Amino acid sequence: MNLTQLERLSVLACISGLALVAIFFAAEWLGAPPPEWLPMVVASIAGFEMFMVFQAVRDRRAGGGSNG
């Protein structure tokens, strides 16, 4: 499977987001307060992923596609 650089970045962002969700639930399970930086980082990763999805949809509608 050949991924473009942006697709690899998107995959990395997804993995990072899943790791942050795991940190949140681990903190909740252990009874510790979640880190203060967690909501900001999750929001920034989610915003990046939404941008990537909307860009892919726009490219498909325009017929551009992302062939790399």
mmJSON file of the N, C-alpha and C atoms, coordinates in Angstrom:
{"data_MODEL":{"atom_site":{
"group_PDB":["ATOM","ATOM","ATOM","ATOM","ATOM","ATOM","ATOM","ATOM","ATOM","ATOM","ATOM","ATOM","ATOM","ATOM","ATOM","ATOM","ATOM","ATOM","ATOM","ATOM","ATOM","ATOM","ATOM","ATOM","ATOM","ATOM","ATOM","ATOM","ATOM","ATOM","ATOM","ATOM","ATOM","ATOM","ATOM","ATOM","ATOM","ATOM","ATOM","ATOM","ATOM","ATOM","ATOM","ATOM","ATOM","ATOM","ATOM","ATOM","ATOM","ATOM","ATOM","ATOM","ATOM","ATOM","ATOM","ATOM","ATOM","ATOM","ATOM","ATOM","ATOM","ATOM","ATOM","ATOM","ATOM","ATOM","ATOM","ATOM","ATOM","ATOM","ATOM","ATOM","ATOM","ATOM","ATOM","ATOM","ATOM","ATOM","ATOM","ATOM","ATOM","ATOM","ATOM","ATOM","ATOM","ATOM","ATOM","ATOM","ATOM","ATOM","ATOM","ATOM","ATOM","ATOM","ATOM","ATOM","ATOM","ATOM","ATOM","ATOM","ATOM","ATOM","ATOM","ATOM","ATOM","ATOM","ATOM","ATOM","ATOM","ATOM","ATOM","ATOM","ATOM","ATOM","ATOM","ATOM","ATOM","ATOM","ATOM","ATOM","ATOM","ATOM","ATOM","ATOM","ATOM","ATOM","ATOM","ATOM","ATOM","ATOM","ATOM","ATOM","ATOM","ATOM","ATOM","ATOM","ATOM","ATOM","ATOM","ATOM","ATOM","ATOM","ATOM","ATOM","ATOM","ATOM","ATOM","ATOM","ATOM","ATOM","ATOM","ATOM","ATOM","ATOM","ATOM","ATOM","ATOM","ATOM","ATOM","ATOM","ATOM","ATOM","ATOM","ATOM","ATOM","ATOM","ATOM","ATOM","ATOM","ATOM","ATOM","ATOM","ATOM","ATOM","ATOM","ATOM","ATOM","ATOM","ATOM","ATOM","ATOM","ATOM","ATOM","ATOM","ATOM","ATOM","ATOM","ATOM","ATOM","ATOM","ATOM","ATOM","ATOM","ATOM","ATOM","ATOM","ATOM","ATOM","ATOM","ATOM","ATOM","ATOM","ATOM","ATOM"],
"id":[1,2,3,4,5,6,7,8,9,10,11,12,13,14,15,16,17,18,19,20,21,22,23,24,25,26,27,28,29,30,31,32,33,34,35,36,37,38,39,40,41,42,43,44,45,46,47,48,49,50,51,52,53,54,55,56,57,58,59,60,61,62,63,64,65,66,67,68,69,70,71,72,73,74,75,76,77,78,79,80,81,82,83,84,85,86,87,88,89,90,91,92,93,94,95,96,97,98,99,100,101,102,103,104,105,106,107,108,109,110,111,112,113,114,115,116,117,118,119,120,121,122,123,124,125,126,127,128,129,130,131,132,133,134,135,136,137,138,139,140,141,142,143,144,145,146,147,148,149,150,151,152,153,154,155,156,157,158,159,160,161,162,163,164,165,166,167,168,169,170,171,172,173,174,175,176,177,178,179,180,181,182,183,184,185,186,187,188,189,190,191,192,193,194,195,196,197,198,199,200,201,202,203,204],
"type_symbol":["N","C","C","N","C","C","N","C","C","N","C","C","N","C","C","N","C","C","N","C","C","N","C","C","N","C","C","N","C","C","N","C","C","N","C","C","N","C","C","N","C","C","N","C","C","N","C","C","N","C","C","N","C","C","N","C","C","N","C","C","N","C","C","N","C","C","N","C","C","N","C","C","N","C","C","N","C","C","N","C","C","N","C","C","N","C","C","N","C","C","N","C","C","N","C","C","N","C","C","N","C","C","N","C","C","N","C","C","N","C","C","N","C","C","N","C","C","N","C","C","N","C","C","N","C","C","N","C","C","N","C","C","N","C","C","N","C","C","N","C","C","N","C","C","N","C","C","N","C","C","N","C","C","N","C","C","N","C","C","N","C","C","N","C","C","N","C","C","N","C","C","N","C","C","N","C","C","N","C","C","N","C","C","N","C","C","N","C","C","N","C","C","N","C","C","N","C","C","N","C","C","N","C","C"],
"label_atom_id":["N","CA","C","N","CA","C","N","CA","C","N","CA","C","N","CA","C","N","CA","C","N","CA","C","N","CA","C","N","CA","C","N","CA","C","N","CA","C","N","CA","C","N","CA","C","N","CA","C","N","CA","C","N","CA","C","N","CA","C","N","CA","C","N","CA","C","N","CA","C","N","CA","C","N","CA","C","N","CA","C","N","CA","C","N","CA","C","N","CA","C","N","CA","C","N","CA","C","N","CA","C","N","CA","C","N","CA","C","N","CA","C","N","CA","C","N","CA","C","N","CA","C","N","CA","C","N","CA","C","N","CA","C","N","CA","C","N","CA","C","N","CA","C","N","CA","C","N","CA","C","N","CA","C","N","CA","C","N","CA","C","N","CA","C","N","CA","C","N","CA","C","N","CA","C","N","CA","C","N","CA","C","N","CA","C","N","CA","C","N","CA","C","N","CA","C","N","CA","C","N","CA","C","N","CA","C","N","CA","C","N","CA","C","N","CA","C","N","CA","C","N","CA","C","N","CA","C","N","CA","C","N","CA","C","N","CA","C"],
"label_alt_id":[null,null,null,null,null,null,null,null,null,null,null,null,null,null,null,null,null,null,null,null,null,null,null,null,null,null,null,null,null,null,null,null,null,null,null,null,null,null,null,null,null,null,null,null,null,null,null,null,null,null,null,null,null,null,null,null,null,null,null,null,null,null,null,null,null,null,null,null,null,null,null,null,null,null,null,null,null,null,null,null,null,null,null,null,null,null,null,null,null,null,null,null,null,null,null,null,null,null,null,null,null,null,null,null,null,null,null,null,null,null,null,null,null,null,null,null,null,null,null,null,null,null,null,null,null,null,null,null,null,null,null,null,null,null,null,null,null,null,null,null,null,null,null,null,null,null,null,null,null,null,null,null,null,null,null,null,null,null,null,null,null,null,null,null,null,null,null,null,null,null,null,null,null,null,null,null,null,null,null,null,null,null,null,null,null,null,null,null,null,null,null,null,null,null,null,null,null,null,null,null,null,null,null,null],
"label_comp_id":["MET","MET","MET","ASN","ASN","ASN","LEU","LEU","LEU","THR","THR","THR","GLN","GLN","GLN","LEU","LEU","LEU","GLU","GLU","GLU","ARG","ARG","ARG","LEU","LEU","LEU","SER","SER","SER","VAL","VAL","VAL","LEU","LEU","LEU","ALA","ALA","ALA","CYS","CYS","CYS","ILE","ILE","ILE","SER","SER","SER","GLY","GLY","GLY","LEU","LEU","LEU","ALA","ALA","ALA","LEU","LEU","LEU","VAL","VAL","VAL","ALA","ALA","ALA","ILE","ILE","ILE","PHE","PHE","PHE","PHE","PHE","PHE","ALA","ALA","ALA","ALA","ALA","ALA","GLU","GLU","GLU","TRP","TRP","TRP","LEU","LEU","LEU","GLY","GLY","GLY","ALA","ALA","ALA","PRO","PRO","PRO","PRO","PRO","PRO","PRO","PRO","PRO","GLU","GLU","GLU","TRP","TRP","TRP","LEU","LEU","LEU","PRO","PRO","PRO","MET","MET","MET","VAL","VAL","VAL","VAL","VAL","VAL","ALA","ALA","ALA","SER","SER","SER","ILE","ILE","ILE","ALA","ALA","ALA","GLY","GLY","GLY","PHE","PHE","PHE","GLU","GLU","GLU","MET","MET","MET","PHE","PHE","PHE","MET","MET","MET","VAL","VAL","VAL","PHE","PHE","PHE","GLN","GLN","GLN","ALA","ALA","ALA","VAL","VAL","VAL","ARG","ARG","ARG","ASP","ASP","ASP","ARG","ARG","ARG","ARG","ARG","ARG","ALA","ALA","ALA","GLY","GLY","GLY","GLY","GLY","GLY","GLY","GLY","GLY","SER","SER","SER","ASN","ASN","ASN","GLY","GLY","GLY"],
"label_asym_id":["A","A","A","A","A","A","A","A","A","A","A","A","A","A","A","A","A","A","A","A","A","A","A","A","A","A","A","A","A","A","A","A","A","A","A","A","A","A","A","A","A","A","A","A","A","A","A","A","A","A","A","A","A","A","A","A","A","A","A","A","A","A","A","A","A","A","A","A","A","A","A","A","A","A","A","A","A","A","A","A","A","A","A","A","A","A","A","A","A","A","A","A","A","A","A","A","A","A","A","A","A","A","A","A","A","A","A","A","A","A","A","A","A","A","A","A","A","A","A","A","A","A","A","A","A","A","A","A","A","A","A","A","A","A","A","A","A","A","A","A","A","A","A","A","A","A","A","A","A","A","A","A","A","A","A","A","A","A","A","A","A","A","A","A","A","A","A","A","A","A","A","A","A","A","A","A","A","A","A","A","A","A","A","A","A","A","A","A","A","A","A","A","A","A","A","A","A","A","A","A","A","A","A","A"],
"label_entity_id":["1","1","1","1","1","1","1","1","1","1","1","1","1","1","1","1","1","1","1","1","1","1","1","1","1","1","1","1","1","1","1","1","1","1","1","1","1","1","1","1","1","1","1","1","1","1","1","1","1","1","1","1","1","1","1","1","1","1","1","1","1","1","1","1","1","1","1","1","1","1","1","1","1","1","1","1","1","1","1","1","1","1","1","1","1","1","1","1","1","1","1","1","1","1","1","1","1","1","1","1","1","1","1","1","1","1","1","1","1","1","1","1","1","1","1","1","1","1","1","1","1","1","1","1","1","1","1","1","1","1","1","1","1","1","1","1","1","1","1","1","1","1","1","1","1","1","1","1","1","1","1","1","1","1","1","1","1","1","1","1","1","1","1","1","1","1","1","1","1","1","1","1","1","1","1","1","1","1","1","1","1","1","1","1","1","1","1","1","1","1","1","1","1","1","1","1","1","1","1","1","1","1","1","1"],
"label_seq_id":[1,1,1,2,2,2,3,3,3,4,4,4,5,5,5,6,6,6,7,7,7,8,8,8,9,9,9,10,10,10,11,11,11,12,12,12,13,13,13,14,14,14,15,15,15,16,16,16,17,17,17,18,18,18,19,19,19,20,20,20,21,21,21,22,22,22,23,23,23,24,24,24,25,25,25,26,26,26,27,27,27,28,28,28,29,29,29,30,30,30,31,31,31,32,32,32,33,33,33,34,34,34,35,35,35,36,36,36,37,37,37,38,38,38,39,39,39,40,40,40,41,41,41,42,42,42,43,43,43,44,44,44,45,45,45,46,46,46,47,47,47,48,48,48,49,49,49,50,50,50,51,51,51,52,52,52,53,53,53,54,54,54,55,55,55,56,56,56,57,57,57,58,58,58,59,59,59,60,60,60,61,61,61,62,62,62,63,63,63,64,64,64,65,65,65,66,66,66,67,67,67,68,68,68],
"pdbx_PDB_ins_code":[null,null,null,null,null,null,null,null,null,null,null,null,null,null,null,null,null,null,null,null,null,null,null,null,null,null,null,null,null,null,null,null,null,null,null,null,null,null,null,null,null,null,null,null,null,null,null,null,null,null,null,null,null,null,null,null,null,null,null,null,null,null,null,null,null,null,null,null,null,null,null,null,null,null,null,null,null,null,null,null,null,null,null,null,null,null,null,null,null,null,null,null,null,null,null,null,null,null,null,null,null,null,null,null,null,null,null,null,null,null,null,null,null,null,null,null,null,null,null,null,null,null,null,null,null,null,null,null,null,null,null,null,null,null,null,null,null,null,null,null,null,null,null,null,null,null,null,null,null,null,null,null,null,null,null,null,null,null,null,null,null,null,null,null,null,null,null,null,null,null,null,null,null,null,null,null,null,null,null,null,null,null,null,null,null,null,null,null,null,null,null,null,null,null,null,null,null,null,null,null,null,null,null,null],
"Cartn_x":[0.844,0.0,0.899,0.78,1.566,0.71,1.126,0.427,1.237,0.529,1.207,1.648,2.44,2.937,1.781,0.802,-0.347,-1.2,-1.318,-2.073,-1.363,-0.039,0.715,0.552,0.529,0.324,-1.069,-2.053,-3.406,-3.489,-2.823,-2.802,-2.129,-1.039,-0.349,-1.245,-2.013,-2.93,-4.027,-4.513,-5.527,-4.967,-3.774,-3.149,-2.916,-2.471,-2.263,-3.572,-4.629,-5.939,-6.409,-6.216,-6.601,-5.778,-4.491,-3.641,-4.12,-4.531,-5.016,-6.328,-7.183,-8.431,-8.111,-7.12,-6.704,-6.169,-5.411,-4.908,-6.074,-7.065,-8.219,-8.947,-9.249,-9.992,-9.157,-7.857,-6.998,-7.019,-6.972,-7.026,-8.368,-9.448,-10.767,-10.871,-10.356,-10.432,-9.614,-8.468,-7.611,-8.063,-9.028,-9.535,-8.706,-7.761,-6.922,-7.587,-7.364,-7.913,-7.166,-7.887,-7.2,-6.255,-5.193,-4.251,-4.958,-4.51,-5.137,-4.926,-3.859,-3.547,-4.33,-4.956,-5.605,-6.718,-7.67,-8.733,-8.207,-7.179,-6.645,-5.972,-5.227,-4.547,-5.557,-6.564,-7.596,-8.341,-8.664,-9.368,-8.518,-7.231,-6.382,-6.238,-6.104,-6.004,-7.323,-8.436,-9.743,-9.955,-9.543,-9.658,-8.824,-7.621,-6.773,-7.416,-7.965,-8.602,-9.836,-10.627,-11.795,-11.368,-10.304,-9.787,-9.38,-8.689,-8.239,-9.424,-10.463,-11.647,-12.341,-12.541,-13.215,-12.399,-11.082,-10.237,-10.334,-10.387,-10.516,-11.859,-12.93,-14.246,-14.257,-13.654,-13.597,-12.816,-11.695,-10.883,-11.625,-12.357,-13.124,-14.215,-14.893,-15.955,-15.388,-14.203,-13.564,-12.909,-12.847,-12.253,-10.739,-10.189,-8.736,-8.151,-8.818,-8.262,-6.898,-6.414,-5.071,-4.238,-3.555,-2.736,-1.313,-0.99,0.362,1.232],
"Cartn_y":[-1.164,0.0,1.241,2.035,3.261,4.447,5.091,6.269,7.51,8.585,9.852,10.389,11.416,12.002,12.551,13.171,13.693,12.569,11.463,10.333,9.709,9.645,9.131,10.05,11.352,12.317,12.154,11.893,11.682,10.417,9.364,8.129,8.377,9.118,9.439,10.255,11.177,11.975,11.094,10.132,9.212,8.383,7.871,7.074,7.935,9.166,10.072,10.353,10.562,10.806,9.62,8.411,7.217,7.076,7.413,7.355,8.372,9.559,10.57,10.159,9.507,8.994,7.933,7.089,6.08,6.737,7.813,8.536,9.084,9.638,10.19,9.112,7.985,6.931,6.267,6.172,5.628,6.547,7.844,8.795,8.701,8.58,8.448,7.152,6.068,4.766,4.74,5.43,5.471,6.517,7.33,8.349,9.619,9.717,10.919,11.938,13.205,14.199,14.114,14.284,14.249,15.443,15.296,16.415,17.643,18.821,20.065,20.315,19.801,20.028,19.114,18.096,17.086,17.626,18.425,18.906,19.737,20.542,21.386,20.532,19.537,18.681,17.85,17.32,16.54,17.418,18.638,19.545,19.889,20.083,20.421,19.241,18.038,16.861,16.622,16.779,16.61,17.652,18.884,19.92,19.598,19.088,18.703,17.581,16.581,15.465,15.918,16.824,17.332,18.101,18.871,19.593,18.613,17.535,16.558,15.869,15.55,14.912,15.864,17.107,18.07,18.351,18.382,18.586,17.408,16.202,15.018,15.019,15.395,15.464,16.529,17.673,18.751,18.323,17.633,17.172,16.148,15.273,14.268,14.923,15.915,16.6,17.385,17.927,18.691,17.776,16.478,15.542,15.509,16.133,16.186,14.891,14.296,13.103,13.37,12.486,12.668,11.465,11.567,10.463,10.541,11.633,11.775,12.357],
"Cartn_z":[0.0,0.0,0.0,-1.009,-1.123,-0.692,0.382,0.874,0.563,0.276,0.073,1.434,1.402,2.646,3.489,2.861,3.608,4.183,3.449,3.971,5.164,5.111,6.259,7.462,7.223,8.299,8.902,8.065,8.537,9.394,8.972,9.755,11.102,11.101,12.343,13.28,12.718,13.528,14.124,13.36,13.883,15.03,14.868,15.929,17.165,16.96,18.093,18.809,18.055,18.658,19.481,18.962,19.716,20.989,20.918,22.11,23.149,22.716,23.645,24.298,23.528,24.104,25.153,24.87,25.845,27.118,26.977,28.149,28.972,28.295,29.007,29.802,29.142,29.828,30.917,30.724,31.781,33.001,32.769,33.885,34.606,33.86,34.474,35.267,34.714,35.365,36.652,36.624,37.805,38.825,38.466,39.377,39.39,38.496,38.417,37.494,37.746,36.813,35.484,34.376,33.081,32.952,32.187,32.021,31.445,31.863,31.409,29.92,29.348,27.941,27.016,27.561,26.733,25.828,26.321,25.422,24.245,24.485,23.411,22.337,22.743,21.767,20.985,21.667,20.984,19.982,20.363,19.455,18.239,18.425,17.288,16.336,16.861,15.997,15.275,15.982,15.345,14.246,14.493,13.464,12.238,12.451,11.33,10.528,11.204,10.512,9.741,10.329,9.615,8.379,8.479,7.322,6.224,6.605,5.615,4.924,5.686,5.101,4.139,4.559,3.682,2.431,2.558,1.389,0.43,0.947,0.092,-0.628,0.073,-0.556,-1.638,-1.356,-2.348,-3.579,-3.366,-4.493,-5.342,-4.684,-5.444,-6.274,-5.692,-6.44,-7.612,-7.435,-8.503,-9.531,-9.227,-10.17,-10.071,-9.048,-8.899,-8.355,-7.363,-6.741,-6.163,-5.331,-4.782,-5.154,-6.258,-6.742,-6.217,-5.563,-5.019,-6.01],
"occupancy":[1.0,1.0,1.0,1.0,1.0,1.0,1.0,1.0,1.0,1.0,1.0,1.0,1.0,1.0,1.0,1.0,1.0,1.0,1.0,1.0,1.0,1.0,1.0,1.0,1.0,1.0,1.0,1.0,1.0,1.0,1.0,1.0,1.0,1.0,1.0,1.0,1.0,1.0,1.0,1.0,1.0,1.0,1.0,1.0,1.0,1.0,1.0,1.0,1.0,1.0,1.0,1.0,1.0,1.0,1.0,1.0,1.0,1.0,1.0,1.0,1.0,1.0,1.0,1.0,1.0,1.0,1.0,1.0,1.0,1.0,1.0,1.0,1.0,1.0,1.0,1.0,1.0,1.0,1.0,1.0,1.0,1.0,1.0,1.0,1.0,1.0,1.0,1.0,1.0,1.0,1.0,1.0,1.0,1.0,1.0,1.0,1.0,1.0,1.0,1.0,1.0,1.0,1.0,1.0,1.0,1.0,1.0,1.0,1.0,1.0,1.0,1.0,1.0,1.0,1.0,1.0,1.0,1.0,1.0,1.0,1.0,1.0,1.0,1.0,1.0,1.0,1.0,1.0,1.0,1.0,1.0,1.0,1.0,1.0,1.0,1.0,1.0,1.0,1.0,1.0,1.0,1.0,1.0,1.0,1.0,1.0,1.0,1.0,1.0,1.0,1.0,1.0,1.0,1.0,1.0,1.0,1.0,1.0,1.0,1.0,1.0,1.0,1.0,1.0,1.0,1.0,1.0,1.0,1.0,1.0,1.0,1.0,1.0,1.0,1.0,1.0,1.0,1.0,1.0,1.0,1.0,1.0,1.0,1.0,1.0,1.0,1.0,1.0,1.0,1.0,1.0,1.0,1.0,1.0,1.0,1.0,1.0,1.0,1.0,1.0,1.0,1.0,1.0,1.0],
"B_iso_or_equiv":[0.0,0.0,0.0,0.0,0.0,0.0,0.0,0.0,0.0,0.0,0.0,0.0,0.0,0.0,0.0,0.0,0.0,0.0,0.0,0.0,0.0,0.0,0.0,0.0,0.0,0.0,0.0,0.0,0.0,0.0,0.0,0.0,0.0,0.0,0.0,0.0,0.0,0.0,0.0,0.0,0.0,0.0,0.0,0.0,0.0,0.0,0.0,0.0,0.0,0.0,0.0,0.0,0.0,0.0,0.0,0.0,0.0,0.0,0.0,0.0,0.0,0.0,0.0,0.0,0.0,0.0,0.0,0.0,0.0,0.0,0.0,0.0,0.0,0.0,0.0,0.0,0.0,0.0,0.0,0.0,0.0,0.0,0.0,0.0,0.0,0.0,0.0,0.0,0.0,0.0,0.0,0.0,0.0,0.0,0.0,0.0,0.0,0.0,0.0,0.0,0.0,0.0,0.0,0.0,0.0,0.0,0.0,0.0,0.0,0.0,0.0,0.0,0.0,0.0,0.0,0.0,0.0,0.0,0.0,0.0,0.0,0.0,0.0,0.0,0.0,0.0,0.0,0.0,0.0,0.0,0.0,0.0,0.0,0.0,0.0,0.0,0.0,0.0,0.0,0.0,0.0,0.0,0.0,0.0,0.0,0.0,0.0,0.0,0.0,0.0,0.0,0.0,0.0,0.0,0.0,0.0,0.0,0.0,0.0,0.0,0.0,0.0,0.0,0.0,0.0,0.0,0.0,0.0,0.0,0.0,0.0,0.0,0.0,0.0,0.0,0.0,0.0,0.0,0.0,0.0,0.0,0.0,0.0,0.0,0.0,0.0,0.0,0.0,0.0,0.0,0.0,0.0,0.0,0.0,0.0,0.0,0.0,0.0,0.0,0.0,0.0,0.0,0.0,0.0],
"pdbx_formal_charge":[null,null,null,null,null,null,null,null,null,null,null,null,null,null,null,null,null,null,null,null,null,null,null,null,null,null,null,null,null,null,null,null,null,null,null,null,null,null,null,null,null,null,null,null,null,null,null,null,null,null,null,null,null,null,null,null,null,null,null,null,null,null,null,null,null,null,null,null,null,null,null,null,null,null,null,null,null,null,null,null,null,null,null,null,null,null,null,null,null,null,null,null,null,null,null,null,null,null,null,null,null,null,null,null,null,null,null,null,null,null,null,null,null,null,null,null,null,null,null,null,null,null,null,null,null,null,null,null,null,null,null,null,null,null,null,null,null,null,null,null,null,null,null,null,null,null,null,null,null,null,null,null,null,null,null,null,null,null,null,null,null,null,null,null,null,null,null,null,null,null,null,null,null,null,null,null,null,null,null,null,null,null,null,null,null,null,null,null,null,null,null,null,null,null,null,null,null,null,null,null,null,null,null,null],
"auth_seq_id":[1,1,1,2,2,2,3,3,3,4,4,4,5,5,5,6,6,6,7,7,7,8,8,8,9,9,9,10,10,10,11,11,11,12,12,12,13,13,13,14,14,14,15,15,15,16,16,16,17,17,17,18,18,18,19,19,19,20,20,20,21,21,21,22,22,22,23,23,23,24,24,24,25,25,25,26,26,26,27,27,27,28,28,28,29,29,29,30,30,30,31,31,31,32,32,32,33,33,33,34,34,34,35,35,35,36,36,36,37,37,37,38,38,38,39,39,39,40,40,40,41,41,41,42,42,42,43,43,43,44,44,44,45,45,45,46,46,46,47,47,47,48,48,48,49,49,49,50,50,50,51,51,51,52,52,52,53,53,53,54,54,54,55,55,55,56,56,56,57,57,57,58,58,58,59,59,59,60,60,60,61,61,61,62,62,62,63,63,63,64,64,64,65,65,65,66,66,66,67,67,67,68,68,68],
"auth_comp_id":["MET","MET","MET","ASN","ASN","ASN","LEU","LEU","LEU","THR","THR","THR","GLN","GLN","GLN","LEU","LEU","LEU","GLU","GLU","GLU","ARG","ARG","ARG","LEU","LEU","LEU","SER","SER","SER","VAL","VAL","VAL","LEU","LEU","LEU","ALA","ALA","ALA","CYS","CYS","CYS","ILE","ILE","ILE","SER","SER","SER","GLY","GLY","GLY","LEU","LEU","LEU","ALA","ALA","ALA","LEU","LEU","LEU","VAL","VAL","VAL","ALA","ALA","ALA","ILE","ILE","ILE","PHE","PHE","PHE","PHE","PHE","PHE","ALA","ALA","ALA","ALA","ALA","ALA","GLU","GLU","GLU","TRP","TRP","TRP","LEU","LEU","LEU","GLY","GLY","GLY","ALA","ALA","ALA","PRO","PRO","PRO","PRO","PRO","PRO","PRO","PRO","PRO","GLU","GLU","GLU","TRP","TRP","TRP","LEU","LEU","LEU","PRO","PRO","PRO","MET","MET","MET","VAL","VAL","VAL","VAL","VAL","VAL","ALA","ALA","ALA","SER","SER","SER","ILE","ILE","ILE","ALA","ALA","ALA","GLY","GLY","GLY","PHE","PHE","PHE","GLU","GLU","GLU","MET","MET","MET","PHE","PHE","PHE","MET","MET","MET","VAL","VAL","VAL","PHE","PHE","PHE","GLN","GLN","GLN","ALA","ALA","ALA","VAL","VAL","VAL","ARG","ARG","ARG","ASP","ASP","ASP","ARG","ARG","ARG","ARG","ARG","ARG","ALA","ALA","ALA","GLY","GLY","GLY","GLY","GLY","GLY","GLY","GLY","GLY","SER","SER","SER","ASN","ASN","ASN","GLY","GLY","GLY"],
"auth_asym_id":["A","A","A","A","A","A","A","A","A","A","A","A","A","A","A","A","A","A","A","A","A","A","A","A","A","A","A","A","A","A","A","A","A","A","A","A","A","A","A","A","A","A","A","A","A","A","A","A","A","A","A","A","A","A","A","A","A","A","A","A","A","A","A","A","A","A","A","A","A","A","A","A","A","A","A","A","A","A","A","A","A","A","A","A","A","A","A","A","A","A","A","A","A","A","A","A","A","A","A","A","A","A","A","A","A","A","A","A","A","A","A","A","A","A","A","A","A","A","A","A","A","A","A","A","A","A","A","A","A","A","A","A","A","A","A","A","A","A","A","A","A","A","A","A","A","A","A","A","A","A","A","A","A","A","A","A","A","A","A","A","A","A","A","A","A","A","A","A","A","A","A","A","A","A","A","A","A","A","A","A","A","A","A","A","A","A","A","A","A","A","A","A","A","A","A","A","A","A","A","A","A","A","A","A"],
"auth_atom_id":["N","CA","C","N","CA","C","N","CA","C","N","CA","C","N","CA","C","N","CA","C","N","CA","C","N","CA","C","N","CA","C","N","CA","C","N","CA","C","N","CA","C","N","CA","C","N","CA","C","N","CA","C","N","CA","C","N","CA","C","N","CA","C","N","CA","C","N","CA","C","N","CA","C","N","CA","C","N","CA","C","N","CA","C","N","CA","C","N","CA","C","N","CA","C","N","CA","C","N","CA","C","N","CA","C","N","CA","C","N","CA","C","N","CA","C","N","CA","C","N","CA","C","N","CA","C","N","CA","C","N","CA","C","N","CA","C","N","CA","C","N","CA","C","N","CA","C","N","CA","C","N","CA","C","N","CA","C","N","CA","C","N","CA","C","N","CA","C","N","CA","C","N","CA","C","N","CA","C","N","CA","C","N","CA","C","N","CA","C","N","CA","C","N","CA","C","N","CA","C","N","CA","C","N","CA","C","N","CA","C","N","CA","C","N","CA","C","N","CA","C","N","CA","C","N","CA","C","N","CA","C","N","CA","C","N","CA","C"],
"pdbx_PDB_model_num":[1,1,1,1,1,1,1,1,1,1,1,1,1,1,1,1,1,1,1,1,1,1,1,1,1,1,1,1,1,1,1,1,1,1,1,1,1,1,1,1,1,1,1,1,1,1,1,1,1,1,1,1,1,1,1,1,1,1,1,1,1,1,1,1,1,1,1,1,1,1,1,1,1,1,1,1,1,1,1,1,1,1,1,1,1,1,1,1,1,1,1,1,1,1,1,1,1,1,1,1,1,1,1,1,1,1,1,1,1,1,1,1,1,1,1,1,1,1,1,1,1,1,1,1,1,1,1,1,1,1,1,1,1,1,1,1,1,1,1,1,1,1,1,1,1,1,1,1,1,1,1,1,1,1,1,1,1,1,1,1,1,1,1,1,1,1,1,1,1,1,1,1,1,1,1,1,1,1,1,1,1,1,1,1,1,1,1,1,1,1,1,1,1,1,1,1,1,1,1,1,1,1,1,1]
}}}
